[in-house]
Amino acid sequence: MSMFLLVRHGHADNVGKAINGRSPSVELTERGRREAREVAERLRGVGLSAVLSSPLERARQTAAPLAEAVGVRVDVRQELNELDYGQWTGKSYAELEGDPRWKAFNSFRSGTRIPGGETMLEVQARVAGLMLALREEYHGSRVALVSHADTIRAALMHFLGLPLDFVLRVVLEPASVSVLALEEWGAELRCLNHTGALPVL
């Protein structure tokens, strides 16, 4: 059995207001930096073997204190990157409300491509593929993956056998931790969207 601790990055500029997507130099706010330190303290004693991160600044800034706390280096992986929001990158949610493509994307995630960007199926394929490879590389270990809400939700939907069109039913707060165990017989969700002390793993 391998256990994955899926960590959403802390609060960053425009979280909840606009789509940061893969915009460069979107950093954690002061609140987000505090959350990153708190995540490191919460996970310090769980026995992590590795800390992997999305290449985006806000994820790497969340991963850095955790990696330092457990004595490893941050391993940056493109597979953990944010969903490519293409033409919607930088737009506010208010701006997108009148776009029928935005409505289609949020009601039919499994079959709608973002203009100039990715589909959720593509995101799901890359992150699930990485986790399956990591299960072999870190068999029997605990690994933290620091990423983004849609990327983490795509992974959860895959391993729990849930339709991608239900993805918005899963809430992931900034700096939350969700724990997924990959057993030989399948996957087991140990906790979801934890922002406080984790249960015994």
XYZ file of N, CA and C in Angstrom:
603
model
N 0.841 -1.187 0.000
C 0.000 0.000 0.000
C 0.883 1.245 0.000
N 0.524 2.207 -0.815
C 1.190 3.509 -0.823
C 0.154 4.565 -0.466
N 0.598 5.578 0.270
C -0.330 6.604 0.717
C 0.085 7.957 0.164
N -0.882 8.656 -0.415
C -0.633 9.971 -0.991
C -1.372 11.037 -0.197
N -0.622 12.031 0.240
C -1.205 13.174 0.924
C -1.292 14.300 -0.097
N -2.489 14.599 -0.537
C -2.748 15.561 -1.601
C -3.000 16.924 -0.975
N -2.056 17.826 -1.167
C -2.079 19.128 -0.505
C -2.393 20.212 -1.529
N -3.469 20.951 -1.302
C -3.720 22.113 -2.149
C -2.858 23.271 -1.621
N -2.317 24.064 -2.530
C -1.497 25.203 -2.120
C -2.297 26.168 -1.242
N -1.596 26.997 -0.501
C -2.242 27.984 0.363
C -2.847 29.138 -0.411
N -3.448 30.062 0.316
C -4.086 31.224 -0.313
C -3.073 32.023 -1.141
N -3.487 32.356 -2.337
C -2.679 33.167 -3.237
C -3.536 34.321 -3.745
N -2.907 35.268 -4.403
C -3.644 36.397 -4.967
C -4.789 35.897 -5.847
N -5.950 36.506 -5.682
C -7.134 36.261 -6.515
C -7.829 34.926 -6.284
N -7.400 34.129 -5.312
C -8.106 32.875 -5.041
C -9.562 33.179 -4.703
N -10.475 32.510 -5.411
C -11.896 32.724 -5.207
C -12.474 33.895 -5.973
N -11.615 34.658 -6.671
C -12.084 35.842 -7.404
C -11.853 35.730 -8.905
N -10.742 35.141 -9.285
C -10.376 35.054 -10.696
C -9.581 33.779 -10.931
N -9.372 33.457 -12.191
C -8.641 32.254 -12.559
C -7.159 32.579 -12.723
N -6.363 32.137 -11.777
C -4.919 32.324 -11.898
C -4.329 31.399 -12.950
N -4.871 30.183 -13.024
C -4.368 29.222 -13.987
C -2.864 29.072 -13.876
N -2.195 29.136 -15.021
C -0.738 29.006 -15.042
C -0.033 30.353 -15.171
N -0.703 31.412 -14.756
C -0.068 32.731 -14.787
C 1.238 32.690 -14.005
N 2.311 33.264 -14.556
C 3.591 33.262 -13.839
C 3.570 34.222 -12.653
N 4.359 33.903 -11.660
C 4.606 34.796 -10.520
C 3.377 35.088 -9.671
N 2.418 34.161 -9.633
C 1.323 34.277 -8.667
C 1.806 33.625 -7.383
N 2.043 34.428 -6.367
C 2.646 33.929 -5.142
C 1.626 33.816 -4.010
N 2.036 33.124 -2.967
C 1.199 33.037 -1.774
C 1.080 34.411 -1.126
N -0.094 34.667 -0.574
C -0.267 35.853 0.253
C 0.375 35.588 1.617
N 0.384 36.579 2.471
C 0.909 36.362 3.821
C 0.110 35.272 4.532
N -1.196 35.275 4.321
C -2.026 34.210 4.889
C -1.596 32.851 4.334
N -1.343 32.790 3.026
C -0.923 31.541 2.406
C 0.408 31.053 2.929
N 1.352 31.974 3.182
C 2.648 31.574 3.738
C 2.491 31.012 5.144
N 1.596 31.619 5.899
C 1.333 31.092 7.245
C 0.712 29.687 7.139
N -0.199 29.510 6.196
C -0.822 28.197 6.009
C 0.216 27.149 5.609
N 1.180 27.549 4.765
C 2.222 26.606 4.346
C 3.047 26.146 5.545
N 3.354 27.057 6.447
C 4.100 26.678 7.643
C 3.267 25.753 8.528
N 1.970 26.023 8.599
C 1.088 25.189 9.417
C 0.961 23.782 8.834
N 0.872 23.683 7.491
C 0.837 22.366 6.849
C 2.107 21.587 7.188
N 3.247 22.263 7.134
C 4.515 21.599 7.457
C 4.505 21.043 8.873
N 3.969 21.794 9.807
C 3.913 21.327 11.191
C 2.952 20.156 11.338
N 1.826 20.228 10.645
C 0.831 19.163 10.732
C 1.345 17.845 10.171
N 2.190 17.923 9.128
C 2.633 16.716 8.432
C 4.051 16.295 8.809
N 4.679 17.050 9.681
C 6.078 16.778 10.048
C 6.268 15.337 10.529
N 5.322 14.822 11.306
C 5.524 13.526 11.932
C 4.828 12.345 11.278
N 4.354 12.508 10.038
C 3.592 11.401 9.428
C 4.474 10.424 8.649
N 5.769 10.688 8.583
C 6.664 9.742 7.925
C 6.718 9.856 6.421
N 6.781 11.071 5.907
C 6.835 11.269 4.461
C 8.192 10.855 3.895
N 8.157 10.190 2.754
C 9.380 9.814 2.054
C 9.752 10.802 0.965
N 8.775 11.573 0.487
C 9.039 12.511 -0.602
C 7.984 13.603 -0.596
N 8.363 14.769 -1.133
C 7.446 15.890 -1.328
C 7.574 16.324 -2.782
N 6.490 16.170 -3.537
C 6.470 16.560 -4.936
C 5.568 17.773 -5.096
N 5.866 18.603 -6.089
C 5.118 19.842 -6.255
C 4.859 20.156 -7.718
N 3.767 20.830 -7.939
C 3.514 21.515 -9.213
C 4.638 22.520 -9.447
N 4.931 22.841 -10.713
C 5.981 23.827 -10.970
C 5.591 25.264 -10.665
N 4.323 25.539 -10.435
C 3.887 26.920 -10.215
C 4.352 27.433 -8.852
N 4.635 28.726 -8.813
C 5.242 29.345 -7.639
C 4.442 29.102 -6.369
N 3.134 29.263 -6.431
C 2.326 29.137 -5.217
C 2.363 27.725 -4.643
N 2.491 26.740 -5.515
C 2.606 25.356 -5.030
C 3.994 25.109 -4.448
N 5.019 25.577 -5.134
C 6.390 25.373 -4.630
C 6.602 26.084 -3.305
N 5.970 27.256 -3.140
C 6.087 27.968 -1.866
C 5.367 27.227 -0.744
N 4.327 26.480 -1.084
C 3.630 25.666 -0.087
C 4.443 24.421 0.245
N 5.079 23.864 -0.773
C 5.841 22.625 -0.579
C 7.147 22.842 0.181
N 7.769 24.012 0.022
C 9.114 24.231 0.571
C 9.208 24.030 2.081
N 8.324 24.633 2.899
C 8.441 24.420 4.350
C 8.210 22.964 4.748
N 7.346 22.269 4.008
C 7.080 20.860 4.308
C 8.312 20.012 4.005
N 8.921 20.246 2.843
C 10.123 19.490 2.490
C 11.237 19.726 3.508
N 11.383 20.969 3.928
C 12.401 21.289 4.922
C 12.115 20.584 6.248
N 10.833 20.548 6.626
C 10.456 19.936 7.899
C 10.750 18.447 7.939
N 10.635 17.774 6.787
C 10.840 16.321 6.773
C 12.205 15.929 6.202
N 13.017 16.934 5.834
C 14.384 16.662 5.427
C 14.560 16.102 4.033
N 13.724 16.558 3.097
C 13.871 16.140 1.700
C 13.865 17.378 0.811
N 14.180 17.197 -0.464
C 14.081 18.285 -1.426
C 12.752 18.214 -2.149
N 12.260 19.359 -2.564
C 11.028 19.393 -3.351
C 11.331 18.859 -4.749
N 10.545 17.887 -5.161
C 10.663 17.284 -6.485
C 9.556 17.883 -7.360
N 9.915 18.764 -8.294
C 8.929 19.457 -9.128
C 8.528 18.563 -10.300
N 7.234 18.369 -10.472
C 6.719 17.517 -11.542
C 5.664 18.258 -12.361
N 5.824 18.241 -13.661
C 4.872 18.899 -14.552
C 3.476 18.274 -14.470
N 3.420 16.989 -14.150
C 2.118 16.306 -14.084
C 1.206 16.888 -13.008
N 1.809 17.580 -12.025
C 1.013 18.172 -10.937
C 0.603 19.610 -11.235
N 0.901 20.074 -12.440
C 0.591 21.451 -12.803
C -0.915 21.717 -12.763
N -1.236 22.987 -12.671
C -2.629 23.430 -12.715
C -3.239 23.082 -14.068
N -4.537 22.908 -14.083
C -5.289 22.813 -15.329
C -4.940 24.010 -16.205
N -4.664 23.759 -17.484
C -4.362 24.846 -18.414
C -5.677 25.527 -18.804
N -5.872 26.732 -18.272
C -7.117 27.461 -18.505
C -7.103 28.288 -19.783
N -6.061 28.182 -20.574
C -6.048 28.800 -21.892
C -6.497 30.247 -21.903
N -7.499 30.546 -22.724
C -7.993 31.912 -22.899
C -8.680 32.467 -21.661
N -9.012 31.611 -20.731
C -9.686 32.087 -19.514
C -8.705 32.512 -18.425
N -7.424 32.259 -18.624
C -6.429 32.619 -17.618
C -6.461 34.115 -17.336
N -6.553 34.458 -16.058
C -6.576 35.852 -15.643
C -7.946 36.485 -15.599
N -8.954 35.812 -16.118
C -10.308 36.383 -16.122
C -10.983 36.178 -14.766
N -11.798 37.138 -14.387
C -12.558 37.004 -13.139
C -13.764 36.103 -13.388
N -14.274 35.534 -12.308
C -15.464 34.690 -12.436
C -16.654 35.510 -12.929
N -16.707 36.766 -12.551
C -17.795 37.639 -13.013
C -17.735 37.811 -14.531
N -16.524 37.934 -15.079
C -16.367 38.078 -16.529
C -16.825 36.833 -17.276
N -16.635 35.680 -16.675
C -16.927 34.424 -17.359
C -18.390 34.010 -17.264
N -19.144 34.609 -16.378
C -20.528 34.181 -16.153
C -21.379 34.230 -17.413
N -21.115 35.177 -18.297
C -21.922 35.293 -19.506
C -21.429 34.460 -20.665
N -20.366 33.699 -20.476
C -19.790 32.894 -21.551
C -20.419 31.502 -21.534
N -21.146 31.110 -22.592
C -21.789 29.792 -22.592
C -20.795 28.639 -22.510
N -19.556 28.878 -22.955
C -18.544 27.827 -22.863
C -18.166 27.568 -21.406
N -18.179 28.599 -20.587
C -17.912 28.459 -19.151
C -18.995 27.629 -18.487
N -20.240 27.898 -18.866
C -21.358 27.125 -18.325
C -21.246 25.656 -18.738
N -20.884 25.423 -20.005
C -20.723 24.049 -20.484
C -19.598 23.338 -19.740
N -18.506 24.044 -19.527
C -17.357 23.457 -18.829
C -17.737 23.021 -17.428
N -18.531 23.800 -16.731
C -18.884 23.484 -15.350
C -20.034 22.500 -15.214
N -20.725 22.213 -16.299
C -21.792 21.214 -16.240
C -21.383 19.904 -16.910
N -20.389 19.966 -17.806
C -19.963 18.778 -18.560
C -18.441 18.748 -18.629
N -17.831 18.611 -17.460
C -16.366 18.662 -17.370
C -15.693 17.548 -18.179
N -16.336 16.408 -18.277
C -15.705 15.277 -18.954
C -15.642 15.449 -20.470
N -16.395 16.406 -21.011
C -16.459 16.518 -22.466
C -16.297 17.921 -23.010
N -15.757 18.835 -22.208
C -15.622 20.223 -22.649
C -14.162 20.653 -22.561
N -13.657 21.158 -23.672
C -12.299 21.687 -23.683
C -12.325 23.188 -23.432
N -11.447 23.652 -22.560
C -11.282 25.085 -22.344
C -10.722 25.698 -23.627
N -11.231 26.845 -24.054
C -10.689 27.478 -25.263
C -9.180 27.718 -25.132
N -8.417 27.055 -25.977
C -6.971 27.193 -25.924
C -6.308 26.465 -24.775
N -7.050 25.619 -24.082
C -6.504 24.947 -22.900
C -6.756 23.457 -22.907
N -6.810 22.873 -21.702
C -6.923 21.429 -21.529
C -8.362 20.990 -21.294
N -8.554 19.689 -21.394
C -9.766 19.065 -20.879
C -9.436 18.469 -19.506
N -10.460 18.253 -18.710
C -10.243 17.616 -17.411
C -9.760 16.178 -17.572
N -10.154 15.521 -18.671
C -9.678 14.163 -18.922
C -8.162 14.137 -19.114
N -7.633 15.165 -19.769
C -6.188 15.241 -19.959
C -5.476 15.462 -18.631
N -6.048 16.313 -17.798
C -5.483 16.535 -16.467
C -5.506 15.233 -15.675
N -6.640 14.559 -15.720
C -6.795 13.321 -14.969
C -5.791 12.267 -15.425
N -5.572 12.164 -16.727
C -4.640 11.168 -17.250
C -3.218 11.427 -16.766
N -2.801 12.698 -16.773
C -1.410 12.970 -16.379
C -1.189 12.782 -14.886
N -2.141 13.216 -14.051
C -1.912 13.102 -12.611
C -2.093 11.662 -12.143
N -3.064 10.944 -12.687
C -3.251 9.541 -12.301
C -2.071 8.696 -12.767
N -1.562 8.992 -13.953
C -0.397 8.262 -14.444
C 0.812 8.460 -13.550
N 1.013 9.692 -13.096
C 2.121 9.970 -12.175
C 1.952 9.193 -10.882
N 0.759 9.195 -10.324
C 0.543 8.529 -9.043
C 0.736 7.017 -9.151
N 0.351 6.437 -10.270
C 0.568 5.003 -10.448
C 2.066 4.688 -10.543
N 2.809 5.561 -11.210
C 4.262 5.371 -11.276
C 4.892 5.538 -9.894
N 4.418 6.516 -9.136
C 4.941 6.749 -7.796
C 4.603 5.608 -6.849
N 3.464 4.975 -7.065
C 3.104 3.831 -6.218
C 4.171 2.733 -6.328
N 4.718 2.567 -7.529
C 5.781 1.572 -7.705
C 7.107 2.076 -7.127
N 7.398 3.353 -7.366
C 8.671 3.916 -6.914
C 8.751 4.010 -5.393
N 7.620 4.360 -4.763
C 7.591 4.549 -3.313
C 6.635 3.533 -2.671
N 6.731 2.311 -3.096
C 5.823 1.280 -2.602
C 5.906 1.173 -1.073
N 4.756 1.236 -0.441
C 4.704 1.132 1.013
C 5.065 2.403 1.751
N 5.216 3.512 1.006
C 5.637 4.774 1.619
C 4.513 5.803 1.606
N 4.813 6.954 2.206
C 3.886 8.079 2.231
C 4.516 9.245 1.481
N 3.762 9.781 0.541
C 4.279 10.815 -0.352
C 3.302 11.991 -0.365
N 3.831 13.211 -0.251
C 3.001 14.415 -0.344
C 3.061 14.962 -1.763
N 1.903 15.277 -2.319
C 1.795 15.900 -3.629
C 1.147 17.263 -3.447
N 1.885 18.324 -3.722
C 1.366 19.684 -3.549
C 0.936 20.200 -4.909
N -0.354 20.501 -5.021
C -0.886 20.825 -6.345
C -2.037 21.814 -6.232
N -3.006 21.672 -7.123
C -4.084 22.646 -7.293
C -5.431 21.927 -7.200
N -6.469 22.679 -6.922
C -7.774 22.074 -6.636
C -8.249 21.145 -7.748
N -8.258 21.633 -8.992
C -8.784 20.791 -10.075
C -7.908 19.581 -10.337
N -6.610 19.728 -10.206
C -5.699 18.600 -10.419
C -5.923 17.530 -9.357
N -6.042 17.954 -8.110
C -6.276 17.003 -7.018
C -7.637 16.348 -7.167
N -8.647 17.141 -7.492
C -9.984 16.563 -7.644
C -10.028 15.562 -8.794
N -9.311 15.854 -9.877
C -9.264 14.916 -11.000
C -8.686 13.579 -10.565
N -7.637 13.620 -9.746
C -7.035 12.383 -9.234
C -8.015 11.624 -8.345
N -8.663 12.344 -7.456
C -9.620 11.695 -6.551
C -10.754 11.035 -7.324
N -11.299 11.725 -8.324
C -12.408 11.159 -9.089
C -11.965 9.885 -9.813
N -10.736 9.893 -10.314
C -10.242 8.708 -11.030
C -10.150 7.505 -10.097
N -9.436 7.674 -9.001
C -9.167 6.520 -8.146
C -10.378 6.065 -7.344
N -11.352 6.939 -7.165
C -12.580 6.545 -6.463
C -13.672 6.093 -7.423
N -13.367 6.135 -8.726
C -14.333 5.650 -9.713
C -15.554 6.528 -9.852
N -15.372 7.840 -9.686
C -16.486 8.781 -9.759
C -16.434 9.564 -11.070
N -17.594 9.926 -11.627
C -17.606 10.671 -12.885
C -16.972 12.048 -12.739
N -16.207 12.455 -13.737
C -15.600 13.785 -13.717
C -16.645 14.891 -13.657
N -17.836 14.624 -14.142
C -18.877 15.656 -14.119
C -19.353 15.964 -12.711
N -18.933 15.160 -11.730
C -19.263 15.418 -10.329
C -18.152 16.186 -9.622
N -17.157 16.642 -10.361
C -15.948 17.173 -9.742
C -16.219 18.369 -8.828
N -17.206 19.200 -9.165
C -17.471 20.381 -8.347
C -18.197 20.047 -7.048
N -18.556 18.790 -6.869
C -19.154 18.377 -5.596
C -18.079 18.171 -4.523
N -16.823 18.175 -4.932
C -15.714 17.992 -3.990
C -15.108 19.357 -3.684
N -15.176 19.760 -2.435
C -14.628 21.048 -2.000
C -13.235 20.827 -1.440
N -12.287 21.630 -1.930
C -10.914 21.581 -1.418
C -10.478 23.000 -1.071
N -10.333 23.273 0.198
C -9.925 24.597 0.647
C -8.420 24.795 0.431
N -7.982 26.038 0.306
C -6.529 26.269 0.276
C -5.852 25.677 1.497
N -4.697 25.066 1.283
C -3.886 24.433 2.339
C -4.574 23.223 2.974
N -5.555 22.661 2.281
C -6.204 21.452 2.793
C -5.392 20.224 2.410
N -5.586 19.160 3.182
C -4.915 17.883 2.924
C -5.982 16.807 2.764
N -5.881 16.052 1.676
C -6.724 14.879 1.463
C -5.800 13.677 1.345
N -6.205 12.557 1.909
C -5.316 11.390 1.958
C -5.965 10.229 1.212
N -5.203 9.711 0.237
C -5.666 8.610 -0.595
C -4.663 7.468 -0.483
N -5.143 6.301 -0.064
C -4.295 5.113 0.007
C -4.562 4.251 -1.216
N -3.505 3.858 -1.903
C -3.643 2.953 -3.043
C -3.237 1.556 -2.590
N -4.238 0.709 -2.455
C -4.029 -0.672 -2.043
C -3.936 -1.554 -3.293
N -3.610 -2.814 -3.104
C -3.559 -3.738 -4.242
C -4.940 -3.933 -4.854
N -5.964 -3.850 -4.031
C -7.327 -4.091 -4.504
C -8.013 -2.826 -4.998
N -7.417 -1.672 -4.765
C -8.053 -0.424 -5.191
C -7.640 0.732 -4.296
N -8.462 1.774 -4.302
C -8.140 2.998 -3.567
C -9.071 3.178 -2.381
N -8.541 3.858 -1.365
C -9.324 4.132 -0.155
C -9.083 5.579 0.248
N -10.137 6.354 0.360
C -10.032 7.742 0.789
C -10.013 7.784 2.307
N -8.879 8.203 2.866
C -8.748 8.228 4.321
C -9.278 9.522 4.925
N -9.112 10.644 4.226
C -9.700 11.900 4.682
C -9.747 12.868 3.507
N -10.637 13.852 3.600
C -10.866 14.793 2.513
C -10.924 16.221 3.056
N -10.169 17.117 2.437
C -10.278 18.554 2.725
C -9.989 18.892 4.190
N -9.005 18.230 4.797
C -8.672 18.517 6.187
C -7.830 19.781 6.270
N -8.225 20.669 7.151
C -7.449 21.889 7.378
C -6.991 21.983 8.835
N -7.214 20.923 9.578
C -6.774 20.879 10.972
C -5.935 19.632 11.197
N -5.949 19.133 12.416
C -5.177 17.947 12.735
C -5.725 16.750 11.963
N -4.823 15.980 11.377
C -5.238 14.815 10.610
C -5.620 13.676 11.538
N -6.539 12.819 11.070
C -6.824 11.607 11.844
C -5.605 10.672 11.792
N -5.607 9.665 12.600
C -4.504 8.694 12.575
C -4.504 7.998 11.231
N -3.368 8.010 10.557
C -3.272 7.421 9.219
C -2.749 5.986 9.284
